[in-house]
Amino acid sequence: MLLLGAAVLRPWAVGPGGQSGAAAEEIGGGGSARDAKTARSGGDSPVRVPVPGAEDDAEGAGGGSAGAGSGKLTGIAAKPSSAWVNSTAEKTGIPARVLAAYAGAELAVKRETPACGLDWATLAGIGEVESAHGTLAGGEIRSNGKQQPAIFGIPLNGVTTEHIPDTDGGSLDGDPQFDRALGPMQLIPETWQRFAADGNLDGKTDPQQIDDAALTAARYLCTDGHDLRTPAGWIQAVADYNNTADYNNRVAEAANSYRQRAAA
């Protein structure tokens, strides 16, 4: 979801893989980081926590289940080890069904765009900031990955947001005048129409379905050639998603907290 304005990154902003410091002083100008500097290493920052594949589970690669009552998973949610998903969900507090989508999206783009270096914790940081993993205002993501009730952002009418006139005829967001951010990952219709992915392999692309939303967000973050394993690349990619320093810092804080808890 896009907000107005450029701002200065606080020096404690933490990027990927435990790097901290001011990797860029200012975010602005079409979602790019400017005046890049060498980031200071964060001595007590978390390391990345790799996602084992489903083939590492005892049941093999046929797809496990994440979370009680979730049933058999398909698409990207079946890619990560269900044992890892359930253990990491308990450590982090991320709902297991949602974490399966984040981790599966990491594994999918790792194969598609290995130079991107996106990890599940970055997606989880975005999901936390955008919708509290779909639990905003009492909502939930169900075992089939569907957001209930559907989440729509405020109209992007230029008052406190970017000015984004309607691009979808209201077909995705129900608003024929202005675009609104969609679903648990809060992607705008224009972005959705460009990058929409069928993460659960049901033949549809639905911004209110977490597998579709997580994979779409992952592909969007990886589209401009940023290396999210570097502080500057991570900041640039997140700036493409939302171009404010406050947003960067909130996502970074959440992502690194999840890495720390997952590694414990």
PDB file of C-alpha atoms in Angstrom:
ATOM      1  CA  MET A   1       0.000   0.000   0.000  1.00  0.00           C
ATOM      2  CA  LEU A   2       1.461   3.347  -1.046  1.00  0.00           C
ATOM      3  CA  LEU A   3       1.677   6.393   1.190  1.00  0.00           C
ATOM      4  CA  LEU A   4       2.926   9.892   0.480  1.00  0.00           C
ATOM      5  CA  GLY A   5       6.286  11.396   1.069  1.00  0.00           C
ATOM      6  CA  ALA A   6       9.994  10.836   1.333  1.00  0.00           C
ATOM      7  CA  ALA A   7      11.573  10.460   4.746  1.00  0.00           C
ATOM      8  CA  VAL A   8      14.881   9.838   6.398  1.00  0.00           C
ATOM      9  CA  LEU A   9      15.752   6.310   7.483  1.00  0.00           C
ATOM     10  CA  ARG A  10      16.484   5.965  11.166  1.00  0.00           C
ATOM     11  CA  PRO A  11      19.951   4.555  11.869  1.00  0.00           C
ATOM     12  CA  TRP A  12      18.491   1.473  13.531  1.00  0.00           C
ATOM     13  CA  ALA A  13      16.670   0.403  10.390  1.00  0.00           C
ATOM     14  CA  VAL A  14      17.556  -3.232   9.865  1.00  0.00           C
ATOM     15  CA  GLY A  15      17.722  -4.907   6.495  1.00  0.00           C
ATOM     16  CA  PRO A  16      18.243  -8.469   5.364  1.00  0.00           C
ATOM     17  CA  GLY A  17      20.265 -11.138   7.037  1.00  0.00           C
ATOM     18  CA  GLY A  18      20.870  -9.058  10.112  1.00  0.00           C
ATOM     19  CA  GLN A  19      22.478  -6.048   8.418  1.00  0.00           C
ATOM     20  CA  SER A  20      21.685  -2.818  10.187  1.00  0.00           C
ATOM     21  CA  GLY A  21      22.387   0.847   9.764  1.00  0.00           C
ATOM     22  CA  ALA A  22      21.513   3.483   7.199  1.00  0.00           C
ATOM     23  CA  ALA A  23      21.765   1.675   3.904  1.00  0.00           C
ATOM     24  CA  ALA A  24      20.146   4.726   2.331  1.00  0.00           C
ATOM     25  CA  GLU A  25      19.478   8.157   3.748  1.00  0.00           C
ATOM     26  CA  GLU A  26      16.347   8.912   1.828  1.00  0.00           C
ATOM     27  CA  ILE A  27      13.588   7.040   0.082  1.00  0.00           C
ATOM     28  CA  GLY A  28      11.822   8.812  -2.733  1.00  0.00           C
ATOM     29  CA  GLY A  29      11.543   9.381  -6.442  1.00  0.00           C
ATOM     30  CA  GLY A  30       9.525   6.507  -7.788  1.00  0.00           C
ATOM     31  CA  GLY A  31      10.306   3.944  -5.154  1.00  0.00           C
ATOM     32  CA  SER A  32      14.092   3.895  -5.331  1.00  0.00           C
ATOM     33  CA  ALA A  33      16.631   4.248  -2.550  1.00  0.00           C
ATOM     34  CA  ARG A  34      19.018   7.158  -3.045  1.00  0.00           C
ATOM     35  CA  ASP A  35      22.385   8.217  -1.626  1.00  0.00           C
ATOM     36  CA  ALA A  36      23.306   4.638  -0.751  1.00  0.00           C
ATOM     37  CA  LYS A  37      25.932   4.180   1.961  1.00  0.00           C
ATOM     38  CA  THR A  38      27.694   1.135   3.313  1.00  0.00           C
ATOM     39  CA  ALA A  39      25.494  -0.380   6.005  1.00  0.00           C
ATOM     40  CA  ARG A  40      26.946  -1.002   9.424  1.00  0.00           C
ATOM     41  CA  SER A  41      26.936  -4.640  10.483  1.00  0.00           C
ATOM     42  CA  GLY A  42      24.518  -5.422  13.292  1.00  0.00           C
ATOM     43  CA  GLY A  43      26.490  -7.436  15.825  1.00  0.00           C
ATOM     44  CA  ASP A  44      23.462  -8.873  17.572  1.00  0.00           C
ATOM     45  CA  SER A  45      21.259  -9.066  14.497  1.00  0.00           C
ATOM     46  CA  PRO A  46      19.610 -12.325  13.453  1.00  0.00           C
ATOM     47  CA  VAL A  47      20.885 -14.550  10.684  1.00  0.00           C
ATOM     48  CA  ARG A  48      18.655 -15.870   7.958  1.00  0.00           C
ATOM     49  CA  VAL A  49      16.691 -19.000   8.780  1.00  0.00           C
ATOM     50  CA  PRO A  50      16.556 -21.335   5.758  1.00  0.00           C
ATOM     51  CA  VAL A  51      13.340 -23.115   4.832  1.00  0.00           C
ATOM     52  CA  PRO A  52      13.676 -26.892   4.405  1.00  0.00           C
ATOM     53  CA  GLY A  53      11.610 -28.396   1.625  1.00  0.00           C
ATOM     54  CA  ALA A  54       8.722 -30.823   2.018  1.00  0.00           C
ATOM     55  CA  GLU A  55      11.027 -33.626   0.894  1.00  0.00           C
ATOM     56  CA  ASP A  56      12.702 -33.320   4.296  1.00  0.00           C
ATOM     57  CA  ASP A  57       9.505 -34.406   6.028  1.00  0.00           C
ATOM     58  CA  ALA A  58       8.922 -38.046   6.819  1.00  0.00           C
ATOM     59  CA  GLU A  59       5.900 -38.145   4.535  1.00  0.00           C
ATOM     60  CA  GLY A  60       7.974 -37.065   1.555  1.00  0.00           C
ATOM     61  CA  ALA A  61       7.350 -34.369  -0.994  1.00  0.00           C
ATOM     62  CA  GLY A  62       3.645 -34.967  -1.464  1.00  0.00           C
ATOM     63  CA  GLY A  63       2.660 -31.946   0.602  1.00  0.00           C
ATOM     64  CA  GLY A  64       2.055 -31.846   4.310  1.00  0.00           C
ATOM     65  CA  SER A  65      -0.409 -29.969   6.442  1.00  0.00           C
ATOM     66  CA  ALA A  66       0.324 -26.767   8.278  1.00  0.00           C
ATOM     67  CA  GLY A  67      -1.737 -26.154  11.352  1.00  0.00           C
ATOM     68  CA  ALA A  68      -4.556 -28.094  12.888  1.00  0.00           C
ATOM     69  CA  GLY A  69      -7.432 -28.815  10.566  1.00  0.00           C
ATOM     70  CA  SER A  70      -5.763 -27.301   7.532  1.00  0.00           C
ATOM     71  CA  GLY A  71      -5.905 -30.478   5.468  1.00  0.00           C
ATOM     72  CA  LYS A  72      -3.732 -31.250   2.495  1.00  0.00           C
ATOM     73  CA  LEU A  73      -1.971 -28.245   1.019  1.00  0.00           C
ATOM     74  CA  THR A  74      -1.355 -27.576  -2.662  1.00  0.00           C
ATOM     75  CA  GLY A  75       0.820 -25.185  -4.630  1.00  0.00           C
ATOM     76  CA  ILE A  76       3.447 -23.139  -2.838  1.00  0.00           C
ATOM     77  CA  ALA A  77       2.094 -23.947   0.636  1.00  0.00           C
ATOM     78  CA  ALA A  78       3.063 -27.595   0.085  1.00  0.00           C
ATOM     79  CA  LYS A  79       6.682 -26.718  -0.742  1.00  0.00           C
ATOM     80  CA  PRO A  80       8.119 -26.114   2.751  1.00  0.00           C
ATOM     81  CA  SER A  81       8.573 -28.799   5.375  1.00  0.00           C
ATOM     82  CA  SER A  82       5.361 -28.999   7.399  1.00  0.00           C
ATOM     83  CA  ALA A  83       7.404 -29.846  10.498  1.00  0.00           C
ATOM     84  CA  TRP A  84       9.422 -26.651  10.006  1.00  0.00           C
ATOM     85  CA  VAL A  85       6.277 -24.613   9.370  1.00  0.00           C
ATOM     86  CA  ASN A  86       4.527 -25.827  12.511  1.00  0.00           C
ATOM     87  CA  SER A  87       7.625 -25.409  14.692  1.00  0.00           C
ATOM     88  CA  THR A  88       8.402 -21.939  13.329  1.00  0.00           C
ATOM     89  CA  ALA A  89       4.772 -20.856  13.610  1.00  0.00           C
ATOM     90  CA  GLU A  90       4.854 -21.756  17.297  1.00  0.00           C
ATOM     91  CA  LYS A  91       8.075 -19.795  17.818  1.00  0.00           C
ATOM     92  CA  THR A  92       7.012 -16.697  15.892  1.00  0.00           C
ATOM     93  CA  GLY A  93       3.275 -16.520  16.468  1.00  0.00           C
ATOM     94  CA  ILE A  94       2.602 -16.377  12.722  1.00  0.00           C
ATOM     95  CA  PRO A  95      -0.418 -18.551  11.851  1.00  0.00           C
ATOM     96  CA  ALA A  96       0.913 -21.805  10.390  1.00  0.00           C
ATOM     97  CA  ARG A  97      -1.276 -21.634   7.290  1.00  0.00           C
ATOM     98  CA  VAL A  98       0.006 -18.142   6.540  1.00  0.00           C
ATOM     99  CA  LEU A  99       3.629 -19.041   7.257  1.00  0.00           C
ATOM    100  CA  ALA A 100       3.357 -21.948   4.813  1.00  0.00           C
ATOM    101  CA  ALA A 101       2.497 -19.408   2.104  1.00  0.00           C
ATOM    102  CA  TYR A 102       5.375 -17.072   2.991  1.00  0.00           C
ATOM    103  CA  ALA A 103       7.878 -19.931   3.120  1.00  0.00           C
ATOM    104  CA  GLY A 104       6.517 -21.500  -0.052  1.00  0.00           C
ATOM    105  CA  ALA A 105       6.784 -18.172  -1.860  1.00  0.00           C
ATOM    106  CA  GLU A 106      10.432 -17.931  -0.802  1.00  0.00           C
ATOM    107  CA  LEU A 107      11.138 -21.385  -2.210  1.00  0.00           C
ATOM    108  CA  ALA A 108       9.262 -20.580  -5.434  1.00  0.00           C
ATOM    109  CA  VAL A 109      11.109 -17.336  -6.206  1.00  0.00           C
ATOM    110  CA  LYS A 110      14.403 -18.862  -5.113  1.00  0.00           C
ATOM    111  CA  ARG A 111      13.949 -21.199  -8.041  1.00  0.00           C
ATOM    112  CA  GLU A 112      12.590 -18.554 -10.424  1.00  0.00           C
ATOM    113  CA  THR A 113      14.909 -15.663  -9.491  1.00  0.00           C
ATOM    114  CA  PRO A 114      17.810 -17.013  -7.414  1.00  0.00           C
ATOM    115  CA  ALA A 115      19.672 -13.690  -7.483  1.00  0.00           C
ATOM    116  CA  CYS A 116      16.808 -11.954  -5.645  1.00  0.00           C
ATOM    117  CA  GLY A 117      17.561 -13.445  -2.240  1.00  0.00           C
ATOM    118  CA  LEU A 118      14.073 -12.892  -0.822  1.00  0.00           C
ATOM    119  CA  ASP A 119      13.349 -14.725   2.432  1.00  0.00           C
ATOM    120  CA  TRP A 120      10.127 -15.702   4.174  1.00  0.00           C
ATOM    121  CA  ALA A 121      10.766 -13.274   7.040  1.00  0.00           C
ATOM    122  CA  THR A 122      10.624 -10.272   4.698  1.00  0.00           C
ATOM    123  CA  LEU A 123       7.227 -11.406   3.438  1.00  0.00           C
ATOM    124  CA  ALA A 124       6.165 -12.014   7.032  1.00  0.00           C
ATOM    125  CA  GLY A 125       7.297  -8.506   7.973  1.00  0.00           C
ATOM    126  CA  ILE A 126       5.176  -7.059   5.185  1.00  0.00           C
ATOM    127  CA  GLY A 127       2.229  -9.273   6.108  1.00  0.00           C
ATOM    128  CA  GLU A 128       2.507  -8.193   9.739  1.00  0.00           C
ATOM    129  CA  VAL A 129       2.587  -4.480   8.914  1.00  0.00           C
ATOM    130  CA  GLU A 130      -0.110  -4.615   6.231  1.00  0.00           C
ATOM    131  CA  SER A 131      -2.740  -6.810   7.878  1.00  0.00           C
ATOM    132  CA  ALA A 132      -1.329  -8.603  10.945  1.00  0.00           C
ATOM    133  CA  HIS A 133      -1.262 -11.734   8.761  1.00  0.00           C
ATOM    134  CA  GLY A 134      -4.910 -11.336   7.844  1.00  0.00           C
ATOM    135  CA  THR A 135      -6.159 -10.900  11.411  1.00  0.00           C
ATOM    136  CA  LEU A 136      -6.745  -7.150  11.110  1.00  0.00           C
ATOM    137  CA  ALA A 137     -10.095  -6.066  12.581  1.00  0.00           C
ATOM    138  CA  GLY A 138     -10.938  -9.595  13.651  1.00  0.00           C
ATOM    139  CA  GLY A 139     -10.292 -11.223  10.291  1.00  0.00           C
ATOM    140  CA  GLU A 140      -8.628 -14.546   9.631  1.00  0.00           C
ATOM    141  CA  ILE A 141      -7.053 -16.581   6.883  1.00  0.00           C
ATOM    142  CA  ARG A 142      -8.837 -19.893   6.707  1.00  0.00           C
ATOM    143  CA  SER A 143      -7.406 -23.344   6.057  1.00  0.00           C
ATOM    144  CA  ASN A 144      -8.019 -22.929   2.312  1.00  0.00           C
ATOM    145  CA  GLY A 145      -5.951 -19.736   2.386  1.00  0.00           C
ATOM    146  CA  LYS A 146      -8.909 -17.400   1.894  1.00  0.00           C
ATOM    147  CA  GLN A 147      -9.049 -14.099   3.734  1.00  0.00           C
ATOM    148  CA  GLN A 148     -12.295 -13.717   5.668  1.00  0.00           C
ATOM    149  CA  PRO A 149     -13.662 -11.146   5.527  1.00  0.00           C
ATOM    150  CA  ALA A 150     -11.960  -9.651   2.495  1.00  0.00           C
ATOM    151  CA  ILE A 151      -9.603  -6.734   3.204  1.00  0.00           C
ATOM    152  CA  PHE A 152      -9.691  -3.496   1.204  1.00  0.00           C
ATOM    153  CA  GLY A 153      -7.587  -0.424   1.924  1.00  0.00           C
ATOM    154  CA  ILE A 154      -8.794   3.157   1.971  1.00  0.00           C
ATOM    155  CA  PRO A 155      -9.328   4.938  -1.369  1.00  0.00           C
ATOM    156  CA  LEU A 156      -6.005   6.118  -2.804  1.00  0.00           C
ATOM    157  CA  ASN A 157      -7.414   9.580  -3.450  1.00  0.00           C
ATOM    158  CA  GLY A 158      -4.334  11.703  -2.768  1.00  0.00           C
ATOM    159  CA  VAL A 159      -5.466  13.109   0.563  1.00  0.00           C
ATOM    160  CA  THR A 160      -3.203  11.069   2.853  1.00  0.00           C
ATOM    161  CA  THR A 161      -2.064   8.592   0.215  1.00  0.00           C
ATOM    162  CA  GLU A 162      -0.698   8.510  -3.297  1.00  0.00           C
ATOM    163  CA  HIS A 163      -3.270   9.666  -5.851  1.00  0.00           C
ATOM    164  CA  ILE A 164      -4.105   6.555  -7.854  1.00  0.00           C
ATOM    165  CA  PRO A 165      -7.261   6.766  -9.984  1.00  0.00           C
ATOM    166  CA  ASP A 166      -9.107   3.541 -10.700  1.00  0.00           C
ATOM    167  CA  THR A 167      -7.241   1.033 -12.895  1.00  0.00           C
ATOM    168  CA  ASP A 168      -9.514  -2.006 -12.633  1.00  0.00           C
ATOM    169  CA  GLY A 169     -13.006  -0.621 -13.137  1.00  0.00           C
ATOM    170  CA  GLY A 170     -13.717  -1.651  -9.569  1.00  0.00           C
ATOM    171  CA  SER A 171     -13.531  -5.325 -10.504  1.00  0.00           C
ATOM    172  CA  LEU A 172     -10.956  -6.138  -7.824  1.00  0.00           C
ATOM    173  CA  ASP A 173     -11.529  -3.509  -5.151  1.00  0.00           C
ATOM    174  CA  GLY A 174     -15.177  -2.549  -5.687  1.00  0.00           C
ATOM    175  CA  ASP A 175     -14.239   1.109  -6.235  1.00  0.00           C
ATOM    176  CA  PRO A 176     -14.713   2.529  -9.752  1.00  0.00           C
ATOM    177  CA  GLN A 177     -13.199   5.908  -8.808  1.00  0.00           C
ATOM    178  CA  PHE A 178      -9.932   5.183  -6.967  1.00  0.00           C
ATOM    179  CA  ASP A 179      -7.773   2.133  -6.465  1.00  0.00           C
ATOM    180  CA  ARG A 180      -7.649   0.455  -3.055  1.00  0.00           C
ATOM    181  CA  ALA A 181      -5.042  -1.953  -1.736  1.00  0.00           C
ATOM    182  CA  LEU A 182      -6.181  -5.551  -1.715  1.00  0.00           C
ATOM    183  CA  GLY A 183      -6.045  -8.522   0.603  1.00  0.00           C
ATOM    184  CA  PRO A 184      -3.647  -9.546   3.359  1.00  0.00           C
ATOM    185  CA  MET A 185      -0.579  -8.312   1.449  1.00  0.00           C
ATOM    186  CA  GLN A 186      -2.283  -5.031   0.418  1.00  0.00           C
ATOM    187  CA  LEU A 187      -1.231  -4.924  -3.228  1.00  0.00           C
ATOM    188  CA  ILE A 188      -2.902  -2.297  -5.399  1.00  0.00           C
ATOM    189  CA  PRO A 189      -4.955  -3.398  -8.428  1.00  0.00           C
ATOM    190  CA  GLU A 190      -2.423  -2.099 -10.973  1.00  0.00           C
ATOM    191  CA  THR A 191       0.327  -4.165  -9.350  1.00  0.00           C
ATOM    192  CA  TRP A 192      -1.951  -7.166  -8.995  1.00  0.00           C
ATOM    193  CA  GLN A 193      -2.913  -7.124 -12.653  1.00  0.00           C
ATOM    194  CA  ARG A 194       0.752  -7.060 -13.654  1.00  0.00           C
ATOM    195  CA  PHE A 195       2.171  -9.680 -11.280  1.00  0.00           C
ATOM    196  CA  ALA A 196      -0.814 -11.818 -10.229  1.00  0.00           C
ATOM    197  CA  ALA A 197       0.212 -15.392  -9.443  1.00  0.00           C
ATOM    198  CA  ASP A 198      -1.768 -18.578  -8.881  1.00  0.00           C
ATOM    199  CA  GLY A 199      -0.026 -19.733  -5.738  1.00  0.00           C
ATOM    200  CA  ASN A 200      -2.427 -22.521  -4.804  1.00  0.00           C
ATOM    201  CA  LEU A 201      -2.815 -23.902  -8.347  1.00  0.00           C
ATOM    202  CA  ASP A 202      -6.598 -23.595  -8.468  1.00  0.00           C
ATOM    203  CA  GLY A 203      -6.567 -21.889 -11.859  1.00  0.00           C
ATOM    204  CA  LYS A 204      -7.403 -18.454 -10.410  1.00  0.00           C
ATOM    205  CA  THR A 205      -5.516 -15.424  -9.121  1.00  0.00           C
ATOM    206  CA  ASP A 206      -7.154 -13.998  -6.018  1.00  0.00           C
ATOM    207  CA  PRO A 207      -5.661 -11.155  -3.928  1.00  0.00           C
ATOM    208  CA  GLN A 208      -7.745 -12.358  -0.986  1.00  0.00           C
ATOM    209  CA  GLN A 209      -6.070 -15.811  -1.036  1.00  0.00           C
ATOM    210  CA  ILE A 210      -2.785 -15.940   0.865  1.00  0.00           C
ATOM    211  CA  ASP A 211      -0.872 -18.286  -1.467  1.00  0.00           C
ATOM    212  CA  ASP A 212      -1.720 -16.126  -4.474  1.00  0.00           C
ATOM    213  CA  ALA A 213      -1.026 -12.926  -2.531  1.00  0.00           C
ATOM    214  CA  ALA A 214       2.301 -14.070  -1.051  1.00  0.00           C
ATOM    215  CA  LEU A 215       3.657 -15.333  -4.377  1.00  0.00           C
ATOM    216  CA  THR A 216       2.518 -12.169  -6.159  1.00  0.00           C
ATOM    217  CA  ALA A 217       4.204 -10.012  -3.515  1.00  0.00           C
ATOM    218  CA  ALA A 218       7.374 -12.103  -3.773  1.00  0.00           C
ATOM    219  CA  ARG A 219       7.549 -11.745  -7.549  1.00  0.00           C
ATOM    220  CA  TYR A 220       6.933  -8.018  -7.259  1.00  0.00           C
ATOM    221  CA  LEU A 221       9.753  -7.595  -4.733  1.00  0.00           C
ATOM    222  CA  CYS A 222      12.089  -9.524  -7.032  1.00  0.00           C
ATOM    223  CA  THR A 223      11.149  -7.850 -10.295  1.00  0.00           C
ATOM    224  CA  ASP A 224      13.662  -4.981 -10.490  1.00  0.00           C
ATOM    225  CA  GLY A 225      16.852  -6.933  -9.990  1.00  0.00           C
ATOM    226  CA  HIS A 226      17.362  -5.984  -6.336  1.00  0.00           C
ATOM    227  CA  ASP A 227      19.496  -8.339  -4.250  1.00  0.00           C
ATOM    228  CA  LEU A 228      17.614  -8.541  -0.964  1.00  0.00           C
ATOM    229  CA  ARG A 229      20.631 -10.128   0.711  1.00  0.00           C
ATOM    230  CA  THR A 230      22.263  -6.679   0.699  1.00  0.00           C
ATOM    231  CA  PRO A 231      21.060  -3.769   2.856  1.00  0.00           C
ATOM    232  CA  ALA A 232      20.673  -1.357  -0.078  1.00  0.00           C
ATOM    233  CA  GLY A 233      18.891  -3.945  -2.230  1.00  0.00           C
ATOM    234  CA  TRP A 234      16.512  -4.855   0.581  1.00  0.00           C
ATOM    235  CA  ILE A 235      15.639  -1.218   1.243  1.00  0.00           C
ATOM    236  CA  GLN A 236      15.096  -0.538  -2.468  1.00  0.00           C
ATOM    237  CA  ALA A 237      12.781  -3.533  -2.854  1.00  0.00           C
ATOM    238  CA  VAL A 238      10.708  -2.600   0.189  1.00  0.00           C
ATOM    239  CA  ALA A 239      10.596   1.016  -1.042  1.00  0.00           C
ATOM    240  CA  ASP A 240       9.042  -0.278  -4.259  1.00  0.00           C
ATOM    241  CA  TYR A 241       6.334  -1.839  -2.104  1.00  0.00           C
ATOM    242  CA  ASN A 242       5.788   1.254   0.035  1.00  0.00           C
ATOM    243  CA  ASN A 243       7.937   4.321  -0.378  1.00  0.00           C
ATOM    244  CA  THR A 244       8.355   5.617   3.185  1.00  0.00           C
ATOM    245  CA  ALA A 245      11.136   5.203   5.710  1.00  0.00           C
ATOM    246  CA  ASP A 246       8.655   4.494   8.498  1.00  0.00           C
ATOM    247  CA  TYR A 247       7.296   1.566   6.521  1.00  0.00           C
ATOM    248  CA  ASN A 248      10.806   0.254   5.831  1.00  0.00           C
ATOM    249  CA  ASN A 249      11.672   0.390   9.505  1.00  0.00           C
ATOM    250  CA  ARG A 250       8.489  -1.317  10.650  1.00  0.00           C
ATOM    251  CA  VAL A 251       8.895  -4.142   8.141  1.00  0.00           C
ATOM    252  CA  ALA A 252      12.584  -4.514   8.989  1.00  0.00           C
ATOM    253  CA  GLU A 253      11.864  -4.632  12.708  1.00  0.00           C
ATOM    254  CA  ALA A 254       9.161  -7.272  12.251  1.00  0.00           C
ATOM    255  CA  ALA A 255      11.233  -9.364   9.824  1.00  0.00           C
ATOM    256  CA  ASN A 256      14.280  -9.434  12.052  1.00  0.00           C
ATOM    257  CA  SER A 257      12.188 -10.223  15.111  1.00  0.00           C
ATOM    258  CA  TYR A 258      10.765 -13.221  13.260  1.00  0.00           C
ATOM    259  CA  ARG A 259      14.261 -14.347  12.242  1.00  0.00           C
ATOM    260  CA  GLN A 260      15.466 -14.111  15.822  1.00  0.00           C
ATOM    261  CA  ARG A 261      12.543 -16.091  17.193  1.00  0.00           C
ATOM    262  CA  ALA A 262      12.759 -18.706  14.443  1.00  0.00           C
ATOM    263  CA  ALA A 263      16.460 -19.221  15.119  1.00  0.00           C
ATOM    264  CA  ALA A 264      15.994 -19.597  18.883  1.00  0.00           C
TER     265      ALA A 264
END
